[in-house]
Structure formats: structure tokens, C-alpha cells
Amino acid sequence: MVKYVVTGATGALGSRVFKHLLDRVPASDVIVSLYNPSGATPEILSSGVEIRKGDYADPKTLESAFAGATKLLLVSYPSIAYGIRVTSHEAAIDAAIKTGTIQHIYYTSLAFAGDSKAAVMQAHIETEAYLKKSGIKYTIIREGIYNESFPLYFGSFDPMDGKDEVLIPDGDGGIAWVCRDDLGEGTTKVMIAESEFDNKTILLSGQQSVTLTSLAQKISKIIGRNLTLKIVPVEEYVKNNLGKSDSWPESLLRDWATTFPAIKRGECATVDPLLRNLLGRDLKTIDETLEEMLGSKDASAQNLKRYGK
Ligand SMILES: NC(=O)c1ccc[n+]([C@@H]2O[C@H](COP(=O)([O-])OP(=O)(O)OC[C@H]3O[C@@H](n4cnc5c(N)ncnc54)[C@H](OP(=O)(O)O)[C@@H]3O)[C@@H](O)[C@H]2O)c1
């Protein structure tokens, strides 16, 4: 019998997997592992699934959280900091193996290249290698860049600051944007499949690659402005963002700046038909998400923040 344990089920991606999984399998076949069980969402609480405590930072909780399940969805730790991510992921993989019941780990990696120099990808590359070496059956799912996260890639875009110049470091390139709900459904279908994805690294992407320049045109149309992309040295990009009220610390901004050479290199531009085929319908486009996020009168920095973590 297959029994699933899902991490990150309160988060943007994991909550979508949780929903789509419960549409397809009985609640009695699903365990949710939360680092803070009292933060379970109403959807989790009303579903009837078993809720257990599993904190990446407290490895002894992970083995008991995963015990008895056969398939683990390991949602990557939400940070771009390298060390804490690698430690968290390795602790979860070790705990899964220790249970003796987990037979297959599904790891949510990211849609950059396997030899990427982007800081955000380094912990994923390390975790992918650790998982492959572990000997347990795995599927590495390189999740495409969220439609909803476009502000991060678009110079930390804030429509309320009134500036028409969007500063990014290095160069532009295509991104095969994809929405979280489609990723959640696709990830669920991969987890439910019998053996098709055993010991594979797969890419779930959108159906179209859209550059940041083209994104500027799309956004301009929606909000009635004339946004232009300006490529500036990293120093200027960092200085520009440090000035913002909710700015990241300088070291994280510098790390994030390494994302842009990778985009220019085309690492996020690959369009893979797999997700479209799994879902059997067209995927939600970046245009539709932009309209939802920016088209209404309440489009505000707050609204973007809510979507664009
Ligand atoms: N593909 C993309 O474009 C993209 C964009 C942004 C992020 N990501 C990455 O994709 C992954 C999933 O993203 P997401 O959007 O679902 O992130 P998210 O909304 O921040 O969700 C993260 C999940 O991890 C849980 N979590 C936090 N600390 C934990 C801990 N110590 N132990 C166990 N669980 C913990 C959170 O629980 P609480 O809700 O209780 O805090 C939440 O359920 C993250 O690694 C994120 O950085 C991908």
C-alpha cells in the first residue's frame, strides 16, 4: 500500500500538492509533516489527514514524522541561504532512510541548470547529489520559476514606487514561467505514477519562455506605464534595492544578483512538454497571472508581496 507524507503543506507549492493529492487519494493515505503543527491551515485541519511534527531544524522529529509512510514529498527549505538548506535537506533524507518504510523521495528542486553558478541553485545541486548517492529511490523535480514570483526576477518590482526604470544586474534571458497550482498538480501526478519517474531528474516548466524585456512590455500594458529594463552593474542593483523599505540584507542581494547571469545563459528558458502532457490541458500563462496580480485596483506592493515570496 502506498502512503504519502507531505512536507511544506502550509506553503505556496506544498499546499497545492496537498490539495491535488487529496483530490486523488483518501485522507487516510496521507500524512502531513509540519514544523509547527499548530500552524496547520484550515484545509489541512478539515481534511482528516494525520498531522505530525517534522522540523528540518530538529532531525529527531523527522524520523517519527515520516515513519510508516512509503513516499515522501521533500519540499525544499524556503530560503536562498545555502547552509541551512543543505543541512535541512540532508537531515530529511537521512531520517527518511532511517524509517525503513520510505521507499521513494520526491525532492522539489529548481529549474536552473545542473552546472549553474546561481547562488539559489547551489543547495539544490548539493541535495540532488546527496539524494542520488543515498541509494533510496528518488525523483528530482526541477520546479519551474513561479509566475507569481516575477517581482523577484524583475528588479524586485514595486508598482507603487512610480519608477519606470527597472534595474537588473547583468543580462536578460527567457524564463519558462509556470504557475504554482499547475506545478502542484503536476508534482502530484508524478508522485502518484507507478514507476515512470523512478530515479529520474525531471523538469516541470511552463509552455512558453518569456524574457524580462517582454515581461516589461506586458506589465506596462496592464498598468498603463512605460516600463523599461535597465541593465546595471551589481553594485548599482544592490544599492537600488538596499534603499527599499523591505530590502533583503546586502549579502542576500549579492547572492540573488548571481541569478541574472544564469538567466542570461538561458538556464530557466527550457520549455519541457512534460507538465502540459501530465495535466492534459494548457497551462496558465504568465499573462493570466500578471492580470490577476496587477490588473485590479488593489494591485499594490502588499498584493505582490502576498503572491511573490
Ligand atoms: N520555483 C520557484 O519559482 C520558487 C520561487 C520561490 C521559492 N521557491 C522555493 O520552493 C520551495 C517551496 O516554495 P514555497 O513557495 O512553497 O515556499 P513557502 O510558501 O515559503 O513554503 C515553505 C514551507 O516550508 C515550511 N517550513 C519552514 N520552515 C520549516 C522547517 N524548519 N521545517 C520544515 N518545514 C519548514 C513552511 O512552513 P510554515 O508555513 O509553517 O512556515 C512552508 O510549509 C522553497 O524552497 C522555496 O524557496 C521556488
mmCIF file of C-alpha atoms and ligand atoms in Angstrom:
data_model
loop_
_atom_site.group_PDB
_atom_site.id
_atom_site.type_symbol
_atom_site.label_atom_id
_atom_site.label_comp_id
_atom_site.label_asym_id
_atom_site.label_seq_id
_atom_site.Cartn_x
_atom_site.Cartn_y
_atom_site.Cartn_z
ATOM 1 C CA MET A 1 0.000 0.000 0.000
ATOM 2 C CA VAL A 2 1.186 3.500 -0.813
ATOM 3 C CA LYS A 3 1.159 6.064 1.994
ATOM 4 C CA TYR A 4 2.287 9.629 1.369
ATOM 5 C CA VAL A 5 3.982 12.052 3.746
ATOM 6 C CA VAL A 6 3.987 15.649 2.582
ATOM 7 C CA THR A 7 6.259 18.424 3.917
ATOM 8 C CA GLY A 8 5.688 22.134 3.269
ATOM 9 C CA ALA A 9 1.908 21.592 3.095
ATOM 10 C CA THR A 10 1.244 25.060 4.533
ATOM 11 C CA GLY A 11 3.397 26.684 1.832
ATOM 12 C CA ALA A 12 2.717 28.008 -1.634
ATOM 13 C CA LEU A 13 3.766 24.889 -3.519
ATOM 14 C CA GLY A 14 3.153 22.194 -0.905
ATOM 15 C CA SER A 15 -0.400 23.406 -0.266
ATOM 16 C CA ARG A 16 -1.190 22.909 -3.955
ATOM 17 C CA VAL A 17 0.293 19.412 -3.938
ATOM 18 C CA PHE A 18 -1.708 18.664 -0.785
ATOM 19 C CA LYS A 19 -4.942 19.791 -2.460
ATOM 20 C CA HIS A 20 -4.362 17.811 -5.652
ATOM 21 C CA LEU A 21 -3.246 14.734 -3.744
ATOM 22 C CA LEU A 22 -6.421 14.753 -1.628
ATOM 23 C CA ASP A 23 -8.452 15.075 -4.824
ATOM 24 C CA ARG A 24 -6.992 11.739 -5.845
ATOM 25 C CA VAL A 25 -6.269 9.590 -2.775
ATOM 26 C CA PRO A 26 -8.099 9.047 0.527
ATOM 27 C CA ALA A 27 -7.076 11.216 3.507
ATOM 28 C CA SER A 28 -6.155 8.034 5.372
ATOM 29 C CA ASP A 29 -3.286 7.563 2.875
ATOM 30 C CA VAL A 30 -1.746 10.977 3.610
ATOM 31 C CA ILE A 31 0.354 12.286 6.498
ATOM 32 C CA VAL A 32 1.313 15.937 6.759
ATOM 33 C CA SER A 33 4.656 16.782 8.387
ATOM 34 C CA LEU A 34 4.692 20.324 9.772
ATOM 35 C CA TYR A 35 7.434 22.025 11.708
ATOM 36 C CA ASN A 36 4.750 23.887 13.571
ATOM 37 C CA PRO A 37 1.624 21.677 13.796
ATOM 38 C CA SER A 38 -0.360 24.471 15.439
ATOM 39 C CA GLY A 39 0.051 26.420 12.170
ATOM 40 C CA ALA A 40 -1.904 23.831 10.151
ATOM 41 C CA THR A 41 -4.182 25.521 7.623
ATOM 42 C CA PRO A 42 -7.985 25.084 7.701
ATOM 43 C CA GLU A 43 -7.640 22.888 4.590
ATOM 44 C CA ILE A 44 -5.272 20.549 6.417
ATOM 45 C CA LEU A 45 -7.330 20.561 9.632
ATOM 46 C CA SER A 46 -10.604 19.787 7.872
ATOM 47 C CA SER A 47 -9.141 17.121 5.592
ATOM 48 C CA GLY A 48 -8.867 14.382 8.200
ATOM 49 C CA VAL A 49 -5.200 13.622 7.404
ATOM 50 C CA GLU A 50 -2.805 12.745 10.184
ATOM 51 C CA ILE A 51 -0.701 15.736 11.257
ATOM 52 C CA ARG A 52 2.763 15.147 12.703
ATOM 53 C CA LYS A 53 5.584 17.389 13.835
ATOM 54 C CA GLY A 54 8.588 17.361 11.497
ATOM 55 C CA ASP A 55 11.084 20.199 11.800
ATOM 56 C CA TYR A 56 14.061 20.260 9.415
ATOM 57 C CA ALA A 57 15.994 22.023 12.171
ATOM 58 C CA ASP A 58 15.280 19.224 14.667
ATOM 59 C CA PRO A 59 16.209 15.962 12.891
ATOM 60 C CA LYS A 60 14.877 13.666 15.628
ATOM 61 C CA THR A 61 11.332 14.886 14.844
ATOM 62 C CA LEU A 62 11.701 13.928 11.180
ATOM 63 C CA GLU A 63 12.058 10.172 11.543
ATOM 64 C CA SER A 64 8.859 9.939 13.600
ATOM 65 C CA ALA A 65 7.087 12.331 11.215
ATOM 66 C CA PHE A 66 7.917 10.162 8.204
ATOM 67 C CA ALA A 67 7.585 6.711 9.839
ATOM 68 C CA GLY A 68 5.062 4.369 8.241
ATOM 69 C CA ALA A 69 4.799 6.350 5.006
ATOM 70 C CA THR A 70 6.199 4.933 1.754
ATOM 71 C CA LYS A 71 6.531 8.090 -0.377
ATOM 72 C CA LEU A 72 7.977 11.378 0.901
ATOM 73 C CA LEU A 73 7.489 14.762 -0.737
ATOM 74 C CA LEU A 74 10.513 16.751 0.416
ATOM 75 C CA VAL A 75 9.762 20.419 -0.205
ATOM 76 C CA SER A 76 12.986 22.388 -0.158
ATOM 77 C CA TYR A 77 13.641 24.692 2.800
ATOM 78 C CA PRO A 78 12.327 28.172 1.949
ATOM 79 C CA SER A 79 15.434 30.327 1.839
ATOM 80 C CA ILE A 80 18.164 31.210 -0.589
ATOM 81 C CA ALA A 81 20.781 30.674 2.119
ATOM 82 C CA TYR A 82 22.971 27.692 1.204
ATOM 83 C CA GLY A 83 23.998 26.154 4.533
ATOM 84 C CA ILE A 84 20.646 25.829 6.267
ATOM 85 C CA ARG A 85 19.055 24.393 3.141
ATOM 86 C CA VAL A 86 21.654 21.678 2.638
ATOM 87 C CA THR A 87 21.597 20.729 6.334
ATOM 88 C CA SER A 88 17.782 20.598 6.353
ATOM 89 C CA HIS A 89 17.513 18.507 3.189
ATOM 90 C CA GLU A 90 20.216 16.053 4.196
ATOM 91 C CA ALA A 91 18.613 15.627 7.630
ATOM 92 C CA ALA A 92 15.278 14.858 5.965
ATOM 93 C CA ILE A 93 16.828 12.340 3.558
ATOM 94 C CA ASP A 94 18.718 10.602 6.392
ATOM 95 C CA ALA A 95 15.545 10.481 8.507
ATOM 96 C CA ALA A 96 13.517 9.035 5.634
ATOM 97 C CA ILE A 97 16.051 6.248 5.154
ATOM 98 C CA LYS A 98 16.108 5.533 8.897
ATOM 99 C CA THR A 99 12.348 4.940 8.946
ATOM 100 C CA GLY A 100 12.813 1.800 6.868
ATOM 101 C CA THR A 101 9.354 2.408 5.398
ATOM 102 C CA ILE A 102 10.004 5.285 2.978
ATOM 103 C CA GLN A 103 10.753 3.775 -0.417
ATOM 104 C CA HIS A 104 10.736 6.859 -2.632
ATOM 105 C CA ILE A 105 11.694 10.518 -2.077
ATOM 106 C CA TYR A 106 10.349 13.268 -4.345
ATOM 107 C CA TYR A 107 12.524 16.367 -3.969
ATOM 108 C CA THR A 108 11.407 19.802 -5.159
ATOM 109 C CA SER A 109 14.478 21.258 -6.844
ATOM 110 C CA LEU A 110 14.557 24.349 -9.043
ATOM 111 C CA ALA A 111 14.608 24.945 -12.813
ATOM 112 C CA PHE A 112 18.190 26.172 -13.154
ATOM 113 C CA ALA A 113 20.922 24.150 -14.869
ATOM 114 C CA GLY A 114 22.756 21.344 -13.099
ATOM 115 C CA ASP A 115 26.044 23.232 -13.519
ATOM 116 C CA SER A 116 24.544 26.581 -12.543
ATOM 117 C CA LYS A 117 26.600 29.217 -10.777
ATOM 118 C CA ALA A 118 23.430 30.905 -9.445
ATOM 119 C CA ALA A 119 23.591 31.018 -5.639
ATOM 120 C CA VAL A 120 19.937 29.972 -5.326
ATOM 121 C CA MET A 121 20.660 26.684 -7.164
ATOM 122 C CA GLN A 122 23.733 25.609 -5.190
ATOM 123 C CA ALA A 123 21.849 23.949 -2.304
ATOM 124 C CA HIS A 124 19.638 22.147 -4.818
ATOM 125 C CA ILE A 125 22.671 20.823 -6.732
ATOM 126 C CA GLU A 126 24.175 19.605 -3.462
ATOM 127 C CA THR A 127 20.894 17.986 -2.337
ATOM 128 C CA GLU A 128 20.337 16.342 -5.709
ATOM 129 C CA ALA A 129 23.812 14.745 -5.474
ATOM 130 C CA TYR A 130 23.208 13.630 -1.861
ATOM 131 C CA LEU A 131 19.881 12.075 -2.773
ATOM 132 C CA LYS A 132 21.328 10.227 -5.770
ATOM 133 C CA LYS A 133 24.128 8.835 -3.611
ATOM 134 C CA SER A 134 21.778 7.803 -0.801
ATOM 135 C CA GLY A 135 20.636 4.652 -2.562
ATOM 136 C CA ILE A 136 16.928 5.327 -1.969
ATOM 137 C CA LYS A 137 14.586 5.589 -4.942
ATOM 138 C CA TYR A 138 14.217 9.240 -5.893
ATOM 139 C CA THR A 139 12.598 11.671 -8.284
ATOM 140 C CA ILE A 140 14.178 15.102 -8.520
ATOM 141 C CA ILE A 141 11.572 17.570 -9.719
ATOM 142 C CA ARG A 142 13.093 20.777 -11.035
ATOM 143 C CA GLU A 143 10.113 23.035 -10.432
ATOM 144 C CA GLY A 144 9.808 25.870 -12.956
ATOM 145 C CA ILE A 145 10.042 29.529 -11.980
ATOM 146 C CA TYR A 146 6.709 30.594 -10.483
ATOM 147 C CA ASN A 147 4.617 33.097 -12.467
ATOM 148 C CA GLU A 148 3.758 34.574 -9.070
ATOM 149 C CA SER A 149 7.398 35.236 -8.197
ATOM 150 C CA PHE A 150 8.046 37.543 -11.166
ATOM 151 C CA PRO A 151 8.770 40.631 -8.982
ATOM 152 C CA LEU A 152 11.886 38.906 -7.595
ATOM 153 C CA TYR A 153 13.306 38.496 -11.081
ATOM 154 C CA PHE A 154 12.050 41.849 -12.288
ATOM 155 C CA GLY A 155 14.356 44.036 -10.181
ATOM 156 C CA SER A 156 12.211 43.474 -7.047
ATOM 157 C CA PHE A 157 9.450 45.269 -8.881
ATOM 158 C CA ASP A 158 7.177 47.510 -6.843
ATOM 159 C CA PRO A 159 4.394 49.146 -8.885
ATOM 160 C CA MET A 160 3.841 51.695 -6.135
ATOM 161 C CA ASP A 161 7.285 53.307 -6.291
ATOM 162 C CA GLY A 162 6.357 55.088 -9.524
ATOM 163 C CA LYS A 163 9.694 54.334 -11.207
ATOM 164 C CA ASP A 164 9.587 53.334 -14.867
ATOM 165 C CA GLU A 165 13.160 52.079 -14.990
ATOM 166 C CA VAL A 166 13.542 48.536 -13.692
ATOM 167 C CA LEU A 167 17.139 47.833 -12.695
ATOM 168 C CA ILE A 168 18.544 44.325 -13.063
ATOM 169 C CA PRO A 169 22.171 43.209 -12.948
ATOM 170 C CA ASP A 170 23.850 41.513 -15.890
ATOM 171 C CA GLY A 171 21.617 40.426 -18.752
ATOM 172 C CA ASP A 172 18.149 39.377 -19.739
ATOM 173 C CA GLY A 173 17.016 35.957 -20.880
ATOM 174 C CA GLY A 174 13.953 33.765 -21.244
ATOM 175 C CA ILE A 175 12.082 32.187 -18.352
ATOM 176 C CA ALA A 176 9.573 29.365 -18.878
ATOM 177 C CA TRP A 177 7.246 30.771 -16.180
ATOM 178 C CA VAL A 178 4.664 28.420 -14.682
ATOM 179 C CA CYS A 179 2.026 28.917 -12.001
ATOM 180 C CA ARG A 180 2.165 27.246 -8.607
ATOM 181 C CA ASP A 181 -1.125 25.431 -8.941
ATOM 182 C CA ASP A 182 -0.086 23.771 -12.210
ATOM 183 C CA LEU A 183 3.210 22.776 -10.589
ATOM 184 C CA GLY A 184 1.314 21.395 -7.593
ATOM 185 C CA GLU A 185 -0.935 19.298 -9.805
ATOM 186 C CA GLY A 186 1.973 18.068 -11.929
ATOM 187 C CA THR A 187 4.040 17.200 -8.863
ATOM 188 C CA THR A 188 1.078 15.215 -7.503
ATOM 189 C CA LYS A 189 0.738 13.274 -10.746
ATOM 190 C CA VAL A 190 4.444 12.465 -10.670
ATOM 191 C CA MET A 191 4.101 11.206 -7.075
ATOM 192 C CA ILE A 192 1.124 9.031 -7.926
ATOM 193 C CA ALA A 193 2.727 7.473 -11.011
ATOM 194 C CA GLU A 194 3.870 3.874 -10.595
ATOM 195 C CA SER A 195 7.452 3.746 -11.815
ATOM 196 C CA GLU A 196 7.713 6.143 -14.756
ATOM 197 C CA PHE A 197 9.754 8.696 -12.809
ATOM 198 C CA ASP A 198 11.881 6.369 -10.683
ATOM 199 C CA ASN A 199 15.455 7.633 -10.280
ATOM 200 C CA LYS A 200 14.905 10.470 -12.743
ATOM 201 C CA THR A 201 15.513 14.207 -12.746
ATOM 202 C CA ILE A 202 12.613 15.921 -14.464
ATOM 203 C CA LEU A 203 11.713 19.496 -15.336
ATOM 204 C CA LEU A 204 8.230 20.930 -14.881
ATOM 205 C CA SER A 205 8.104 24.135 -16.920
ATOM 206 C CA GLY A 206 5.611 26.474 -18.490
ATOM 207 C CA GLN A 207 4.758 26.241 -22.175
ATOM 208 C CA GLN A 208 6.451 29.442 -23.250
ATOM 209 C CA SER A 209 9.694 31.212 -22.469
ATOM 210 C CA VAL A 210 9.246 34.942 -21.841
ATOM 211 C CA THR A 211 12.172 37.349 -21.384
ATOM 212 C CA LEU A 212 12.237 40.074 -18.751
ATOM 213 C CA THR A 213 12.168 42.670 -21.562
ATOM 214 C CA SER A 214 8.993 41.147 -22.876
ATOM 215 C CA LEU A 215 7.636 40.998 -19.315
ATOM 216 C CA ALA A 216 8.216 44.771 -19.061
ATOM 217 C CA GLN A 217 6.021 45.261 -22.124
ATOM 218 C CA LYS A 218 3.272 43.035 -20.757
ATOM 219 C CA ILE A 219 3.265 44.759 -17.370
ATOM 220 C CA SER A 220 3.357 48.211 -18.985
ATOM 221 C CA LYS A 221 0.204 47.360 -20.914
ATOM 222 C CA ILE A 222 -1.633 46.225 -17.791
ATOM 223 C CA ILE A 223 -0.681 49.113 -15.510
ATOM 224 C CA GLY A 224 -0.615 51.825 -18.195
ATOM 225 C CA ARG A 225 3.029 52.774 -17.756
ATOM 226 C CA ASN A 226 6.119 52.540 -19.927
ATOM 227 C CA LEU A 227 8.487 50.298 -18.024
ATOM 228 C CA THR A 228 11.943 49.735 -19.410
ATOM 229 C CA LEU A 229 14.559 47.307 -18.276
ATOM 230 C CA LYS A 230 17.961 48.778 -17.450
ATOM 231 C CA ILE A 231 20.948 46.513 -17.011
ATOM 232 C CA VAL A 232 23.271 47.945 -14.381
ATOM 233 C CA PRO A 233 26.400 46.806 -12.518
ATOM 234 C CA VAL A 234 25.743 44.603 -9.473
ATOM 235 C CA GLU A 235 26.814 47.465 -7.175
ATOM 236 C CA GLU A 236 24.059 49.706 -8.537
ATOM 237 C CA TYR A 237 21.465 46.919 -8.382
ATOM 238 C CA VAL A 238 22.346 46.217 -4.748
ATOM 239 C CA LYS A 239 22.351 49.925 -3.827
ATOM 240 C CA ASN A 240 18.978 50.445 -5.505
ATOM 241 C CA ASN A 241 17.362 47.569 -3.591
ATOM 242 C CA LEU A 242 19.004 48.347 -0.261
ATOM 243 C CA GLY A 243 17.150 51.633 -0.361
ATOM 244 C CA LYS A 244 13.767 49.877 -0.273
ATOM 245 C CA SER A 245 11.829 49.567 2.955
ATOM 246 C CA ASP A 246 11.604 45.750 2.967
ATOM 247 C CA SER A 247 15.001 45.151 1.423
ATOM 248 C CA TRP A 248 16.930 41.916 1.865
ATOM 249 C CA PRO A 249 20.310 42.175 3.611
ATOM 250 C CA GLU A 250 23.161 43.129 1.313
ATOM 251 C CA SER A 251 24.728 39.654 1.293
ATOM 252 C CA LEU A 252 21.463 38.066 0.100
ATOM 253 C CA LEU A 253 21.048 40.733 -2.574
ATOM 254 C CA ARG A 254 24.549 39.962 -3.830
ATOM 255 C CA ASP A 255 23.711 36.253 -3.859
ATOM 256 C CA TRP A 256 20.480 36.968 -5.696
ATOM 257 C CA ALA A 257 22.366 39.022 -8.309
ATOM 258 C CA THR A 258 24.061 35.783 -9.409
ATOM 259 C CA THR A 259 20.649 34.628 -10.659
ATOM 260 C CA PHE A 260 20.793 37.009 -13.603
ATOM 261 C CA PRO A 261 23.873 35.690 -15.435
ATOM 262 C CA ALA A 262 22.184 32.276 -15.192
ATOM 263 C CA ILE A 263 19.005 33.659 -16.743
ATOM 264 C CA LYS A 264 21.078 35.292 -19.483
ATOM 265 C CA ARG A 265 22.717 31.919 -20.067
ATOM 266 C CA GLY A 266 19.248 30.509 -20.788
ATOM 267 C CA GLU A 267 19.139 28.212 -17.754
ATOM 268 C CA CYS A 268 15.481 28.959 -16.990
ATOM 269 C CA ALA A 269 14.303 29.135 -20.603
ATOM 270 C CA THR A 270 13.875 25.437 -21.318
ATOM 271 C CA VAL A 271 10.300 24.555 -22.274
ATOM 272 C CA ASP A 272 9.626 20.923 -21.460
ATOM 273 C CA PRO A 273 6.312 19.401 -22.634
ATOM 274 C CA LEU A 274 6.106 17.098 -19.593
ATOM 275 C CA LEU A 275 3.872 19.246 -17.357
ATOM 276 C CA ARG A 276 1.451 20.061 -20.167
ATOM 277 C CA ASN A 277 1.265 16.361 -21.013
ATOM 278 C CA LEU A 278 0.742 15.321 -17.386
ATOM 279 C CA LEU A 279 -2.130 17.794 -16.969
ATOM 280 C CA GLY A 280 -3.642 17.148 -20.412
ATOM 281 C CA ARG A 281 -4.557 20.815 -20.831
ATOM 282 C CA ASP A 282 -2.900 24.127 -21.496
ATOM 283 C CA LEU A 283 -1.080 25.644 -18.544
ATOM 284 C CA LYS A 284 -1.894 29.024 -17.039
ATOM 285 C CA THR A 285 0.188 31.683 -18.786
ATOM 286 C CA ILE A 286 2.287 34.423 -17.219
ATOM 287 C CA ASP A 287 -0.131 36.910 -18.877
ATOM 288 C CA GLU A 288 -3.044 35.499 -16.888
ATOM 289 C CA THR A 289 -1.128 35.676 -13.611
ATOM 290 C CA LEU A 290 0.063 39.233 -14.325
ATOM 291 C CA GLU A 291 -3.533 40.254 -14.952
ATOM 292 C CA GLU A 292 -4.577 38.711 -11.611
ATOM 293 C CA MET A 293 -1.730 40.311 -9.702
ATOM 294 C CA LEU A 294 -1.647 43.716 -11.342
ATOM 295 C CA GLY A 295 -4.932 44.183 -13.161
ATOM 296 C CA SER A 296 -7.116 45.045 -10.228
ATOM 297 C CA LYS A 297 -7.279 48.397 -8.483
ATOM 298 C CA ASP A 298 -5.894 46.907 -5.281
ATOM 299 C CA ALA A 299 -2.682 45.943 -7.074
ATOM 300 C CA SER A 300 -0.217 47.107 -4.513
ATOM 301 C CA ALA A 301 3.152 46.236 -3.125
ATOM 302 C CA GLN A 302 1.216 44.323 -0.467
ATOM 303 C CA ASN A 303 -0.598 42.280 -3.069
ATOM 304 C CA LEU A 304 2.658 41.479 -4.839
ATOM 305 C CA LYS A 305 4.296 40.503 -1.588
ATOM 306 C CA ARG A 306 1.467 38.137 -0.798
ATOM 307 C CA TYR A 307 1.939 36.286 -4.083
ATOM 308 C CA GLY A 308 5.561 36.813 -4.799
ATOM 309 C CA LYS A 309 7.532 35.205 -1.990
HETATM 310 N N1 LIG B 1 10.118 27.700 -8.291
HETATM 311 C C1 LIG B 1 10.117 28.956 -7.893
HETATM 312 O O1 LIG B 1 9.980 29.913 -8.660
HETATM 313 C C2 LIG B 1 10.287 29.272 -6.465
HETATM 314 C C3 LIG B 1 10.002 30.560 -6.040
HETATM 315 C C4 LIG B 1 10.122 30.832 -4.697
HETATM 316 C C5 LIG B 1 10.562 29.836 -3.834
HETATM 317 N N2 LIG B 1 10.846 28.603 -4.299
HETATM 318 C C6 LIG B 1 11.336 27.533 -3.392
HETATM 319 O O2 LIG B 1 10.487 26.388 -3.483
HETATM 320 C C7 LIG B 1 10.301 25.779 -2.193
HETATM 321 C C8 LIG B 1 8.848 25.753 -1.839
HETATM 322 O O3 LIG B 1 8.410 27.018 -2.004
HETATM 323 P P1 LIG B 1 7.084 27.591 -1.456
HETATM 324 O O4 LIG B 1 6.748 28.688 -2.395
HETATM 325 O O5 LIG B 1 6.101 26.520 -1.197
HETATM 326 O O6 LIG B 1 7.623 28.209 -0.069
HETATM 327 P P2 LIG B 1 6.771 28.683 1.163
HETATM 328 O O7 LIG B 1 5.429 29.143 0.756
HETATM 329 O O8 LIG B 1 7.665 29.617 1.920
HETATM 330 O O9 LIG B 1 6.591 27.319 1.991
HETATM 331 C C9 LIG B 1 7.642 26.723 2.640
HETATM 332 C C10 LIG B 1 7.162 25.590 3.526
HETATM 333 O O10 LIG B 1 8.262 25.118 4.315
HETATM 334 C C11 LIG B 1 7.826 25.053 5.676
HETATM 335 N N3 LIG B 1 8.942 25.214 6.597
HETATM 336 C C12 LIG B 1 9.520 26.362 7.020
HETATM 337 N N4 LIG B 1 10.489 26.079 7.914
HETATM 338 C C13 LIG B 1 10.493 24.734 8.078
HETATM 339 C C14 LIG B 1 11.240 23.833 8.897
HETATM 340 N N5 LIG B 1 12.194 24.258 9.750
HETATM 341 N N6 LIG B 1 10.976 22.503 8.834
HETATM 342 C C15 LIG B 1 10.017 22.036 7.997
HETATM 343 N N7 LIG B 1 9.276 22.844 7.199
HETATM 344 C C16 LIG B 1 9.513 24.173 7.233
HETATM 345 C C17 LIG B 1 6.830 26.186 5.797
HETATM 346 O O11 LIG B 1 6.034 26.027 6.941
HETATM 347 P P3 LIG B 1 5.241 27.297 7.570
HETATM 348 O O12 LIG B 1 4.159 27.637 6.594
HETATM 349 O O13 LIG B 1 4.698 26.767 8.842
HETATM 350 O O14 LIG B 1 6.249 28.392 7.731
HETATM 351 C C18 LIG B 1 6.064 26.027 4.496
HETATM 352 O O15 LIG B 1 5.125 24.990 4.592
HETATM 353 C C19 LIG B 1 11.146 26.613 -1.255
HETATM 354 O O16 LIG B 1 12.423 26.043 -1.188
HETATM 355 C C20 LIG B 1 11.254 27.937 -1.952
HETATM 356 O O17 LIG B 1 12.425 28.634 -1.561
HETATM 357 C C21 LIG B 1 10.690 28.299 -5.583
#
